[in-house]
Short mmCIF file of C-alpha atoms and ligand atoms in Angstrom, two decimals:
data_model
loop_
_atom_site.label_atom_id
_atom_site.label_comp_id
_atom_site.label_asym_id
_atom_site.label_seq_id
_atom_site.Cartn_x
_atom_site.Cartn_y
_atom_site.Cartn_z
CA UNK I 1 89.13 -17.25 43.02
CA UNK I 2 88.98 -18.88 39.63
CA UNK I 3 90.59 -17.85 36.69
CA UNK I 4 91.08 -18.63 33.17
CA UNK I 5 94.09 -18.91 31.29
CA UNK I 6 94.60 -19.03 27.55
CA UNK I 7 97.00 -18.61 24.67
CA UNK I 8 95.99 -17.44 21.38
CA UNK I 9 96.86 -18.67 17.91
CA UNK I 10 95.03 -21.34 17.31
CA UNK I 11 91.87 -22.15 15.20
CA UNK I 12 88.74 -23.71 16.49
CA UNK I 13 87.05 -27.26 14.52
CA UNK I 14 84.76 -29.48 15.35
CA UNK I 15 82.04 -28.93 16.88
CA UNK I 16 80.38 -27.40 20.19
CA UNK I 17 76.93 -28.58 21.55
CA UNK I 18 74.84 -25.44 22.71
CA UNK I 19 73.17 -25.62 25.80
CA UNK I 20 69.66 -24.67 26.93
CA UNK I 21 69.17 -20.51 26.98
CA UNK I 22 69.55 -18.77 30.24
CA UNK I 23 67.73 -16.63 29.86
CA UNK I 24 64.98 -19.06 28.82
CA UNK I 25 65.43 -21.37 31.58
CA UNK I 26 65.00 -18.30 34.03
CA UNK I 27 61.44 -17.52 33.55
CA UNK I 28 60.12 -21.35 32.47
CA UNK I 29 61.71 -22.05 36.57
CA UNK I 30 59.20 -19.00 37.08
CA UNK I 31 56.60 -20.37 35.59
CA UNK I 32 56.13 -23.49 38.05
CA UNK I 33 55.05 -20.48 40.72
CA UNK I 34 51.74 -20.93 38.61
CA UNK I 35 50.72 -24.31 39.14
CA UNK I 36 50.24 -27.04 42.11
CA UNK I 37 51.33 -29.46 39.74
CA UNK I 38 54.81 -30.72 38.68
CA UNK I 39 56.53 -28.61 36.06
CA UNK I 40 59.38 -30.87 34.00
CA UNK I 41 62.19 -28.58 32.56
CA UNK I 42 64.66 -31.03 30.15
CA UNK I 43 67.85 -29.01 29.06
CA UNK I 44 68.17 -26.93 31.55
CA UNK I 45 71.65 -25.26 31.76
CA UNK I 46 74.19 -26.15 34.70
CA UNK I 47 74.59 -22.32 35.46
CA UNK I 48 75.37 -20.50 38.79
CA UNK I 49 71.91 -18.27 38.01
CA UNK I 50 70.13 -21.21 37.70
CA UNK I 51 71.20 -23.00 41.39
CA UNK I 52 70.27 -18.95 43.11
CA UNK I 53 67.18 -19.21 41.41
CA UNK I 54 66.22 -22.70 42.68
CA UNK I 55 67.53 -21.09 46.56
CA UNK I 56 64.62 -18.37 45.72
CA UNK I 57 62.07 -20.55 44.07
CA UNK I 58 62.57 -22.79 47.62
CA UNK I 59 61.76 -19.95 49.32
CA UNK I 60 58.51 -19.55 48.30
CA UNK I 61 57.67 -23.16 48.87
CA UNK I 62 58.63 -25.17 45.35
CA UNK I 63 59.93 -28.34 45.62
CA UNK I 64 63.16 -28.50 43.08
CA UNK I 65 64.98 -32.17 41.98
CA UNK I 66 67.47 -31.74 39.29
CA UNK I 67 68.17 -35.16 37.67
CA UNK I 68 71.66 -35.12 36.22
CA UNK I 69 72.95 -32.08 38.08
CA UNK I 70 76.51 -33.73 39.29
CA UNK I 71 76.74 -35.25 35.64
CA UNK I 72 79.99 -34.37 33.93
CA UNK I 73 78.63 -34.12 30.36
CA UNK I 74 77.47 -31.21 28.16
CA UNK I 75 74.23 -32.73 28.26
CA UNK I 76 71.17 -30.47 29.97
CA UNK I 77 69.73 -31.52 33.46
CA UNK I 78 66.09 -32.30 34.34
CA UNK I 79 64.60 -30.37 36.16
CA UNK I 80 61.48 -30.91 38.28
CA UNK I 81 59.87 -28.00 40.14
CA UNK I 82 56.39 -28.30 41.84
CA UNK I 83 54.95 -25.45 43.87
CA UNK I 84 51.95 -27.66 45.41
CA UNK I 85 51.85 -24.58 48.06
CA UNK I 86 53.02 -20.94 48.04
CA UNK I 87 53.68 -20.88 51.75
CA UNK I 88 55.94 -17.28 50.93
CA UNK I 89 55.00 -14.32 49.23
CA UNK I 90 58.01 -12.31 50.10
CA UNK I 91 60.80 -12.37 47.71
CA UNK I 92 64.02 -10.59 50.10
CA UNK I 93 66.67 -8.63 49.54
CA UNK I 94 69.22 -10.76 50.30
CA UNK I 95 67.91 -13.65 47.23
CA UNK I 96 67.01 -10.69 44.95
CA UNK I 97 69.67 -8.25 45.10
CA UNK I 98 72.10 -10.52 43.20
CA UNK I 99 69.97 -11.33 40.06
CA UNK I 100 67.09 -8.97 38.67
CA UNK I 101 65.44 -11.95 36.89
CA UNK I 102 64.53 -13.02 40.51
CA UNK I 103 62.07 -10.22 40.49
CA UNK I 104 59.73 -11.37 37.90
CA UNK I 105 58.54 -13.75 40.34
CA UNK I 106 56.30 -11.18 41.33
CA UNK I 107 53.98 -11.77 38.27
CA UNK I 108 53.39 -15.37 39.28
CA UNK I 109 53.14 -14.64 43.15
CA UNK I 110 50.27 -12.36 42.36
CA UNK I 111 48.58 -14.13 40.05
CA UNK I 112 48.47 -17.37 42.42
CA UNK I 113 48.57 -15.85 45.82
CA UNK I 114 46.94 -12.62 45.26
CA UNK I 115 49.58 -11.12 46.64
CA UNK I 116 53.72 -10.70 46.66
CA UNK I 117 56.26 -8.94 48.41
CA UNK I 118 59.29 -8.54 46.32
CA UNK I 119 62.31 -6.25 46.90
CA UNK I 120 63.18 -3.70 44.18
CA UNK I 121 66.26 -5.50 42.15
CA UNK I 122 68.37 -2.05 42.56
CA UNK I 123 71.34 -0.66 40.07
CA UNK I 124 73.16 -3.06 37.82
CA UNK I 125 76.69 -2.81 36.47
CA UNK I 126 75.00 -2.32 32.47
CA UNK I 127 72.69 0.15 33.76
CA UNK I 128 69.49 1.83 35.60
CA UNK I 129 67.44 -0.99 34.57
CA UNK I 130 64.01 0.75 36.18
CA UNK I 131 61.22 -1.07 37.08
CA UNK I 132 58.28 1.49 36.06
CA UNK I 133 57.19 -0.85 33.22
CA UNK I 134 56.26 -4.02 34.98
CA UNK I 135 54.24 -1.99 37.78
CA UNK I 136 52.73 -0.17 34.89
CA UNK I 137 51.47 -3.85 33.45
CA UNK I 138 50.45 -5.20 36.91
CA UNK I 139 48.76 -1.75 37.62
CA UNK I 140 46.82 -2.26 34.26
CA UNK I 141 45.76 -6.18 35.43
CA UNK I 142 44.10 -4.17 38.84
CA UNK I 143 47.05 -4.56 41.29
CA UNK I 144 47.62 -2.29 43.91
CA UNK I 145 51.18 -1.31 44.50
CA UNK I 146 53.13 0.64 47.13
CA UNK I 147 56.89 0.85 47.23
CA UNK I 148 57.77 -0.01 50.86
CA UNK I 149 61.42 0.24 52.34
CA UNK I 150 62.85 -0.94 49.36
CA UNK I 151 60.59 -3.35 48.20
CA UNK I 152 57.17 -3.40 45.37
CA UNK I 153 54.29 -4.52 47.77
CA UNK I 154 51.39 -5.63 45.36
CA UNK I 155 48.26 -6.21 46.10
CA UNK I 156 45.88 -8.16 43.40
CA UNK I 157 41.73 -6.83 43.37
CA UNK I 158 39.17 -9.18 44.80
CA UNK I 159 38.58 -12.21 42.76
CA UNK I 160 42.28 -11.68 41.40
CA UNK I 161 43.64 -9.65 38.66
CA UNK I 162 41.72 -9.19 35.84
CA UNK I 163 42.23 -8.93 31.78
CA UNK I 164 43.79 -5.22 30.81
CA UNK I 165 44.91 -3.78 27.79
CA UNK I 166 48.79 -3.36 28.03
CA UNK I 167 50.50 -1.11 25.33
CA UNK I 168 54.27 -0.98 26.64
CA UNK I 169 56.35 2.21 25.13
CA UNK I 170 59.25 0.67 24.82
CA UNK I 171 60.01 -3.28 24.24
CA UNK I 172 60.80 -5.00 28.05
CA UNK I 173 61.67 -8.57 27.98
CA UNK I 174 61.18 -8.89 31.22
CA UNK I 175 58.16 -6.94 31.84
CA UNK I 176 56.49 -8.97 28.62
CA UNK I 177 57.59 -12.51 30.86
CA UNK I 178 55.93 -10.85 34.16
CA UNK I 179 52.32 -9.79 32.70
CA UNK I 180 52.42 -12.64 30.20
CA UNK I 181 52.46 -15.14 33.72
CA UNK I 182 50.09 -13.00 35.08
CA UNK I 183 47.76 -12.73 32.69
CA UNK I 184 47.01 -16.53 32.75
CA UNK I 185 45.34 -16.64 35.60
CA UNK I 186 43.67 -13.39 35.10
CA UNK I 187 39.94 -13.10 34.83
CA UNK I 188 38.99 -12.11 30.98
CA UNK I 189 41.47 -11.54 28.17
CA UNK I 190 44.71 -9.36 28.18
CA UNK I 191 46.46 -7.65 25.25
CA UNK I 192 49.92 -6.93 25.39
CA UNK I 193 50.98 -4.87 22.51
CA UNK I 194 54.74 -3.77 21.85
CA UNK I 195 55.38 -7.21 23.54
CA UNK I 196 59.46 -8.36 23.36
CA UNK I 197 59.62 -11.35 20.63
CA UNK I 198 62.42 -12.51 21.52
CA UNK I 199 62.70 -16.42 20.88
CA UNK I 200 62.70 -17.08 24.86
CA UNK I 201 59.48 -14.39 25.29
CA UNK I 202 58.16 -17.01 22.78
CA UNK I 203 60.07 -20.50 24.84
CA UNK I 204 58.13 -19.10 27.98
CA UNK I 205 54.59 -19.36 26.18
CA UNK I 206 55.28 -22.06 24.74
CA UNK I 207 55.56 -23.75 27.62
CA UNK I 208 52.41 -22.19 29.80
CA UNK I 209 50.21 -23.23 26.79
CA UNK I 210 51.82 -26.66 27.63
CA UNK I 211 50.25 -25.67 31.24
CA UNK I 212 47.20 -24.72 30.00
CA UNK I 213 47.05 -21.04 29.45
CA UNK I 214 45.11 -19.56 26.24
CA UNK I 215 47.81 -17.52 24.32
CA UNK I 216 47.84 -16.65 20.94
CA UNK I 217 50.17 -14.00 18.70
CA UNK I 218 53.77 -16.34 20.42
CA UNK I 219 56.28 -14.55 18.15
CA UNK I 220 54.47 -11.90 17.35
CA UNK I 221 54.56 -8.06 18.65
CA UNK I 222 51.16 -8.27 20.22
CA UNK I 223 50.55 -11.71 22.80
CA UNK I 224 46.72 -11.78 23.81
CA UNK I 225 45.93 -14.38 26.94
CA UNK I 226 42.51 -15.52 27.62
CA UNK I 227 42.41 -15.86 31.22
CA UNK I 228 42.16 -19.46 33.11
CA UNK I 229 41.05 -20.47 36.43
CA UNK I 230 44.09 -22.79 36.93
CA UNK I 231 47.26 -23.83 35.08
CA UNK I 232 48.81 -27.53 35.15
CA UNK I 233 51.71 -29.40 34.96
CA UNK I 234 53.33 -29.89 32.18
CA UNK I 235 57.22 -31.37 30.58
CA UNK I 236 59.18 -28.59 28.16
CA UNK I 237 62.87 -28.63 27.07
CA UNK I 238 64.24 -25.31 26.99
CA UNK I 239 65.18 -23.59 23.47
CA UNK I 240 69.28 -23.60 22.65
CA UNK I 241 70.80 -20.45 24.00
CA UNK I 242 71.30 -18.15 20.93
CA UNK I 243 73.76 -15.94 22.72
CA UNK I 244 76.04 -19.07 23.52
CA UNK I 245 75.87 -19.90 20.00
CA UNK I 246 76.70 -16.50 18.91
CA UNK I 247 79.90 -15.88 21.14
CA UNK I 248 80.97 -19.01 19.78
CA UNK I 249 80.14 -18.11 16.41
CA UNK I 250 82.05 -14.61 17.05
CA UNK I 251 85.15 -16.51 18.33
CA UNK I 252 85.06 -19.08 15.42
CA UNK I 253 85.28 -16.01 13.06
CA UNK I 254 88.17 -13.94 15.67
CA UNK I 255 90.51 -17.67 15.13
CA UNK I 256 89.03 -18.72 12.27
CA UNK I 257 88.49 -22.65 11.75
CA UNK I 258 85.22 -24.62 10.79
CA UNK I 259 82.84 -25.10 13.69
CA UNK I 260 79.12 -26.79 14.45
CA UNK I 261 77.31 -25.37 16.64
CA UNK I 262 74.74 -27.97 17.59
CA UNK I 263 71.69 -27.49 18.42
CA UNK I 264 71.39 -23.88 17.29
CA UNK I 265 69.16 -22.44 15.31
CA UNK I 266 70.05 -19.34 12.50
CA UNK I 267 66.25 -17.90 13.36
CA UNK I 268 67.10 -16.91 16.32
CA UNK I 269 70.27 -15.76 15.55
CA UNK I 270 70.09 -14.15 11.94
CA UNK I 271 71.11 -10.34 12.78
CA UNK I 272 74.44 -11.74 13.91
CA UNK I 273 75.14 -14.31 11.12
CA UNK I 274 74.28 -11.59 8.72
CA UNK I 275 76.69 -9.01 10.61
CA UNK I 276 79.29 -11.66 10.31
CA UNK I 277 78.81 -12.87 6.88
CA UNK I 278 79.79 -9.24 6.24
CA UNK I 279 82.61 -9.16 8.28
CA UNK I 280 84.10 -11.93 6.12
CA UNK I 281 82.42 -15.26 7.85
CA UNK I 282 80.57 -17.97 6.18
CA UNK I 283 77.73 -19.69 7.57
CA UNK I 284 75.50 -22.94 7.01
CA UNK I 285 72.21 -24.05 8.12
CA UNK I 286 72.28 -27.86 9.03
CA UNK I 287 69.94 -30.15 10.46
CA UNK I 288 71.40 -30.12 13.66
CA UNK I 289 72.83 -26.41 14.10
CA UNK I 290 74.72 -23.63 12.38
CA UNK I 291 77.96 -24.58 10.97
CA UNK I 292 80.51 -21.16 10.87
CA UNK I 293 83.50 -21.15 9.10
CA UNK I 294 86.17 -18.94 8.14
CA UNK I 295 88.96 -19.45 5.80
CA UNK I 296 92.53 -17.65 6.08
CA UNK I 297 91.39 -13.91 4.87
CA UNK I 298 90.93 -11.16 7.62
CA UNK I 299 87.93 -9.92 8.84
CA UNK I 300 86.65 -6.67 7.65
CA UNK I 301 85.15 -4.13 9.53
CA UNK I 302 81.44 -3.59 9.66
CA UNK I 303 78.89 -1.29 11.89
CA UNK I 304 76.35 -2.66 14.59
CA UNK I 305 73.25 -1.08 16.34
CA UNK I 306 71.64 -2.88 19.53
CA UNK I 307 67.78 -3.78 19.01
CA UNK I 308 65.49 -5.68 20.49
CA UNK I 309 64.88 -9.22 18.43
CA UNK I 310 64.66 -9.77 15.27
CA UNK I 311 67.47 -6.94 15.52
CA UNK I 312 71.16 -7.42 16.80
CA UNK I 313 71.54 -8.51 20.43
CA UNK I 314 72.59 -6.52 22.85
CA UNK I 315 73.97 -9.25 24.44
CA UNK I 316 76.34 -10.43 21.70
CA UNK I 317 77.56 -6.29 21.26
CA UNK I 318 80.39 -7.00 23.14
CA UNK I 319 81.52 -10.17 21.90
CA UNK I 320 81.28 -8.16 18.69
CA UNK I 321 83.66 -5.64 19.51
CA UNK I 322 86.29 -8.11 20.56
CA UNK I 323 86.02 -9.45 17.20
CA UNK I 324 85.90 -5.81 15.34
CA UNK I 325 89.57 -5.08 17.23
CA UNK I 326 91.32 -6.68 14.81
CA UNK I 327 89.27 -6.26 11.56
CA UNK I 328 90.35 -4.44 8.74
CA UNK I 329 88.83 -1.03 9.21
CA UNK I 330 86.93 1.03 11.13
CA UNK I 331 83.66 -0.09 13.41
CA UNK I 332 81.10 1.71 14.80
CA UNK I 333 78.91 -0.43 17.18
CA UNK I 334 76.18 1.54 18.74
CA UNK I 335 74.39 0.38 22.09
CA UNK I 336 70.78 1.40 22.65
CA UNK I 337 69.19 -0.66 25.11
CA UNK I 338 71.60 -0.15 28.11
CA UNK I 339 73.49 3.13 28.87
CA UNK I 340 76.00 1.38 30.99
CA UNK I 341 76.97 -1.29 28.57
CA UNK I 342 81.16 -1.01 27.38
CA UNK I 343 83.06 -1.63 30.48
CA UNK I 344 84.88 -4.16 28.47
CA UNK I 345 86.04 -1.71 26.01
CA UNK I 346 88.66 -0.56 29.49
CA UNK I 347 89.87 -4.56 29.34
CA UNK I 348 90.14 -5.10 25.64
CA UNK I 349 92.27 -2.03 25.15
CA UNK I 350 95.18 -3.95 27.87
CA UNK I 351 95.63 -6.36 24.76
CA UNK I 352 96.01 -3.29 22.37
CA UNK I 353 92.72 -3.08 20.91
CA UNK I 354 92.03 1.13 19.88
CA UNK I 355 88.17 1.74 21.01
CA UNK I 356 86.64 4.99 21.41
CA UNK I 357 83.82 5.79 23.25
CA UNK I 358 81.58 8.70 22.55
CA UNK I 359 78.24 8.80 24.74
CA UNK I 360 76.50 5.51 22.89
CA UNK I 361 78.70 4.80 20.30
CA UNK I 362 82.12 2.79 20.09
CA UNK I 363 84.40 3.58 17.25
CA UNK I 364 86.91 0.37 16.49
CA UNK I 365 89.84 0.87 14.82
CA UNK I 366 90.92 -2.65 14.11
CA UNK I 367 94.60 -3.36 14.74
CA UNK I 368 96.73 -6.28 13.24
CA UNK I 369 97.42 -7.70 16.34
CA UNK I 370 96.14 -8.04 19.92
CA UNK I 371 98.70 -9.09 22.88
CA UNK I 372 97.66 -11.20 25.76
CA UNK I 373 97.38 -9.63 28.91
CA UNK I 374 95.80 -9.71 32.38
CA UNK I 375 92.05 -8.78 32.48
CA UNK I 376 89.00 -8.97 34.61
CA UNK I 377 85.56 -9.50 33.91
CA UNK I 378 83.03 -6.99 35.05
CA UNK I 379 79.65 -8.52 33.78
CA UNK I 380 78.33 -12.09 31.95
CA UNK I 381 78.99 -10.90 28.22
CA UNK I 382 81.99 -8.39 28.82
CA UNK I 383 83.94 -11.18 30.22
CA UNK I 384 83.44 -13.74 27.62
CA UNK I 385 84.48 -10.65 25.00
CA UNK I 386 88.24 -11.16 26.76
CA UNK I 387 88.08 -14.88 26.05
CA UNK I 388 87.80 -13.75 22.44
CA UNK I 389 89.93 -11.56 22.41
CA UNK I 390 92.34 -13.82 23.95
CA UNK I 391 91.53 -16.55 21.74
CA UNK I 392 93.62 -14.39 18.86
CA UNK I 393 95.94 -12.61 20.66
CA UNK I 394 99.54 -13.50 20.54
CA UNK I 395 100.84 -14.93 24.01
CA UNK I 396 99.17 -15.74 27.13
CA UNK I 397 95.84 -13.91 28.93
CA UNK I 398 94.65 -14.88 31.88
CA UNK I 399 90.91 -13.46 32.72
CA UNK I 400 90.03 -13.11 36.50
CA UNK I 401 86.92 -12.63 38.09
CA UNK I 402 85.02 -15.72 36.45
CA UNK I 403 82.16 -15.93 38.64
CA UNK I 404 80.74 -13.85 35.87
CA UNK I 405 81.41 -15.97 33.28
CA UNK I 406 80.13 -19.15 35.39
CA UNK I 407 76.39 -16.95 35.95
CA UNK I 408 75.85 -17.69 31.82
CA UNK I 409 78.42 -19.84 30.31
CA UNK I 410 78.27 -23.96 30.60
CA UNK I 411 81.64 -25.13 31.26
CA UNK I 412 83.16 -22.24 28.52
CA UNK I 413 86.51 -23.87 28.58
CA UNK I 414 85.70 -27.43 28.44
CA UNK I 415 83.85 -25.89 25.14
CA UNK I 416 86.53 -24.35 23.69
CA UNK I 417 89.57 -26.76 23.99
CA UNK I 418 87.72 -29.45 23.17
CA UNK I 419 87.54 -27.59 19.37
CA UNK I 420 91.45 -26.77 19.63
CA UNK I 421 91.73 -23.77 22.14
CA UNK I 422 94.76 -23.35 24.48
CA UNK I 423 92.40 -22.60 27.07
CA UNK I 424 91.95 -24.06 31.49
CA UNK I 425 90.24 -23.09 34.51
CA UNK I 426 93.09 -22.00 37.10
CA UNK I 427 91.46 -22.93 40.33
CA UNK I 428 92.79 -21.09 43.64
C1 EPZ N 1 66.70 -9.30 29.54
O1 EPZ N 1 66.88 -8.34 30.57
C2 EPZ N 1 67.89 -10.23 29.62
N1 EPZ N 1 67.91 -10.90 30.91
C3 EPZ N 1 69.17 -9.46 29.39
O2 EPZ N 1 70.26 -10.37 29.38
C4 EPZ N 1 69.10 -8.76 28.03
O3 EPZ N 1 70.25 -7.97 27.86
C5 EPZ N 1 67.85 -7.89 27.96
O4 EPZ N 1 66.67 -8.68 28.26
C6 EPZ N 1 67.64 -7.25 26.60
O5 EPZ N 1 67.56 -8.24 25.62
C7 EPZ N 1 67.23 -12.01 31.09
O6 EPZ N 1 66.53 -12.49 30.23
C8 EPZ N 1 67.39 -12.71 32.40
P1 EPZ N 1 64.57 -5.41 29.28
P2 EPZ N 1 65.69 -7.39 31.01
O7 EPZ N 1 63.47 -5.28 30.27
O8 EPZ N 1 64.42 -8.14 30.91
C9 EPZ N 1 64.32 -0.72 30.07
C10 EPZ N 1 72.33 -11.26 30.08
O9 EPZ N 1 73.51 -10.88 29.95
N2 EPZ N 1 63.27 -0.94 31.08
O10 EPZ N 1 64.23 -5.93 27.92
O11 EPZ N 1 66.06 -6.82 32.32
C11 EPZ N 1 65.68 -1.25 30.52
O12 EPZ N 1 66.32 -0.38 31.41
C12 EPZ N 1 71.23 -10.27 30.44
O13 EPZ N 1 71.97 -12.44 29.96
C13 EPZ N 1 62.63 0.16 31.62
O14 EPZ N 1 62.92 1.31 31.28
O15 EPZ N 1 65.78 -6.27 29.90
C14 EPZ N 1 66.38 -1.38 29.19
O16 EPZ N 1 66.88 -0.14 28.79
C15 EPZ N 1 71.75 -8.90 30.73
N3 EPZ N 1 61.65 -0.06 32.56
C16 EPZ N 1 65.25 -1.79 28.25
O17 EPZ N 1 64.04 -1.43 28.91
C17 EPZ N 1 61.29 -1.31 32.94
O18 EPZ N 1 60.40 -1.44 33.80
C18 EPZ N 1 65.20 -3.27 27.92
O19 EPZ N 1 65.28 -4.01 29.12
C19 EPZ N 1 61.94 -2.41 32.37
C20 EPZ N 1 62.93 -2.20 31.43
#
């Protein structure tokens, strides 16, 4: 299995080139479920979530050429995915069990085919992660549901589903991607109020207006969709992944150094850059990214609270932590989206970091020094918190269990050393 090895000390410069979100990229692959024509993705991350999506988008009949894919540059592929047919409604276990975004095909399925199949994503190592509010939506559009052995069997009304009201109780980013799909080919308009702005919410209908679909309020807390009878093909490059850009960020302020972060933009990213201008970091907007830099003085300690966008990501809270271990001060970072969410905190105290954990809170007591050690990843943004933590302790760490890392990070190490990190992939 691969690992990564690193030695600490050194500062990061120059410059690393972002590459297309994730968690973006996810849903817009989604997306081709609603048309019979071609669907052109440019910038789409080489990512181990992206090739088990393809396997499950295949499954359901869409054609998938990647132009680019054996490449070795930092560059994004092309992507082409065309769903002429649907000749599968049934989305198994086997394809589903290993990535929850996989489920969201079911908003597509039913708004095309009338009908889906999809089995019930199951736990997750940051949490319950329920399903309640996408059936909710769906149920709203007219769908009929039963859970059957394990799986959400949904059923759309004559004539297809139909233009609902939709008034979620608590923000759902993937819920908001699901009945935002569906709702283009519904019949009539649909409201979705307490939608998730987050920038790729916004990426996704961006791209189906692209297609076709009617969609006003992108950005906004409330999306309404004017129903179509059919969607299109379209081309779309997928928005720079902000969490990249803020682990990067994070680990530019842990070493210190002066680094560009092309492509990125500080919109989508301005909770963080404001937590770490207070923690002692310096930022700059340029044309072509966010340049972070930090100059020889410590880092200082500073408190963080989880919240959907415009708020602080809970997907950068543990990269946040690594860097609070050795600030000056005391940190308390607060998670409120997941209840499952600080299995790093077990790994970053092997290089000396002092983290309590009370229910949803961490308290950080930074310490002047971490030590390199032996760690393992245990999910996509714990791991990369040990590569900064790694970054600045003294000696050598080597993180195991990558595959983690590979599911969200391009090429992480490639990244890093080529801005100054002692960092490889260990292979074997
Ligand atoms: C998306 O997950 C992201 N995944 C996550 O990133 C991210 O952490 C999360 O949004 C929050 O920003 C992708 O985009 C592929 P949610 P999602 O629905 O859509 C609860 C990463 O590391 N909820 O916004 O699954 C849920 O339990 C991943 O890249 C319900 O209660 O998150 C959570 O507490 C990890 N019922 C909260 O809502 C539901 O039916 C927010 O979850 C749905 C969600």
């Amino acid at each position: 299995m691969d690992r990564i090895r690193l030695v600490g000390g050194n500062e990061l410069h120059g410059e690393i080139p972002i590459s297309g979100a994730k968690n973006a990229a996810l849903p817009l692959m989604i997306a081709s479920l609603l048309t019979k024509d071609p669907l052109v993705l440019e910038n789409v991350p080489r990512l181990a979530d992206v090739t088990q999506l393809e396997r499950i988008l295949e499954n359901h009949g869409v054609d998938v050429a990647v132009h680019g894919r054996r490449v070795q540059t930092l560059e994004g592929q092309r992507m082409t995915l065309q769903a002429a047919e649907i000749v599968d409604t049934t989305a198994p276990y086997e394809l589903v069990s290993t990535m929850r975004a996989s489920f969201w095909v079911i908003g597509p399925l039913l708004a095309r085919a009338h009908e889906a199949r999809v089995s019930l994503p199951g736990g997750c190592a940051i949490g319950t992660r329920p399903v309640d509010l996408f059936l909710y939506g769906l149920k709203e559009l007219g769908a009929e549901i039963e859970i059957d052995e394990g799986y959400v069997v949904a059923r759309a009304p004559k004539g297809g589903l139909r233009g609902a009201r939709i008034n979620f109780p608590k923000v759902t980013v993937g819920a908001t991607h699901v009945i935002l799909m569906a709702a283009t080919l519904a019949k009539g308009t649909t409201v979705i109020e307490n939608a998730a702005m987050e920038p790729e919410v916004s990426d996704l209908a961006e791209c189906l207006v692209k297609m076709g679909a009617k969609i006003t309020g992108i950005g906004t807390r409330t999306l309404t969709i004017e129903g179509v009878d059919e969607l299109h093909g379209a081309t779309h490059e997928v928005v720079a992944d902000r969490i990249e850009a803020g682990t990067y960020a994070m680990a530019t302020a842990m070493t210190g150094g002066n680094v560009l972060l092309k492509n990125a933009r500080a919109i989508h990213l301005q909770a963080a850059l404001d937590k770490l201008t207070a923690a002692g970091a310096q930022f700059t907007s340029e044309p072509n990214g966010i340049r972070i830099y930090r100059n020889g003085n410590g880092i200082q300690a500073v408190d963080v609270e989880t919240e959907p966008f415009p708020g602080f990501a809970t997907d950068l809270q543990a990269q946040f932590m690594g860097l609070m271990t050795m600030a000056q001060g005391v940190s308390h970072i607060r998670e409120t989206i997941f209840e499952n969410r600080f299995m790093h905190v077990a790994e970053l105290a092997r290089f000396g970091a002092d983290i309590k954990v009370d229910g949803q809170v961490a308290t950080v007591t930074g310490v002047s020094q971490l030590k390199g050690a032996q760690v393992m990843a245990t999910d996509l943004r714990a791991s990369v918190s040990l590569v900064i933590a790694g970054l600045a302790a003294k000696g050598e760490t080597v993180v195991n269990r990558i595959y983690h890392l590979d599911r969200g990070f391009e090429r992480l190490e490639d990244k890093l050393s080529a801005v100054g990190a002692e960092i490889e992939r260990v292979t074997g």
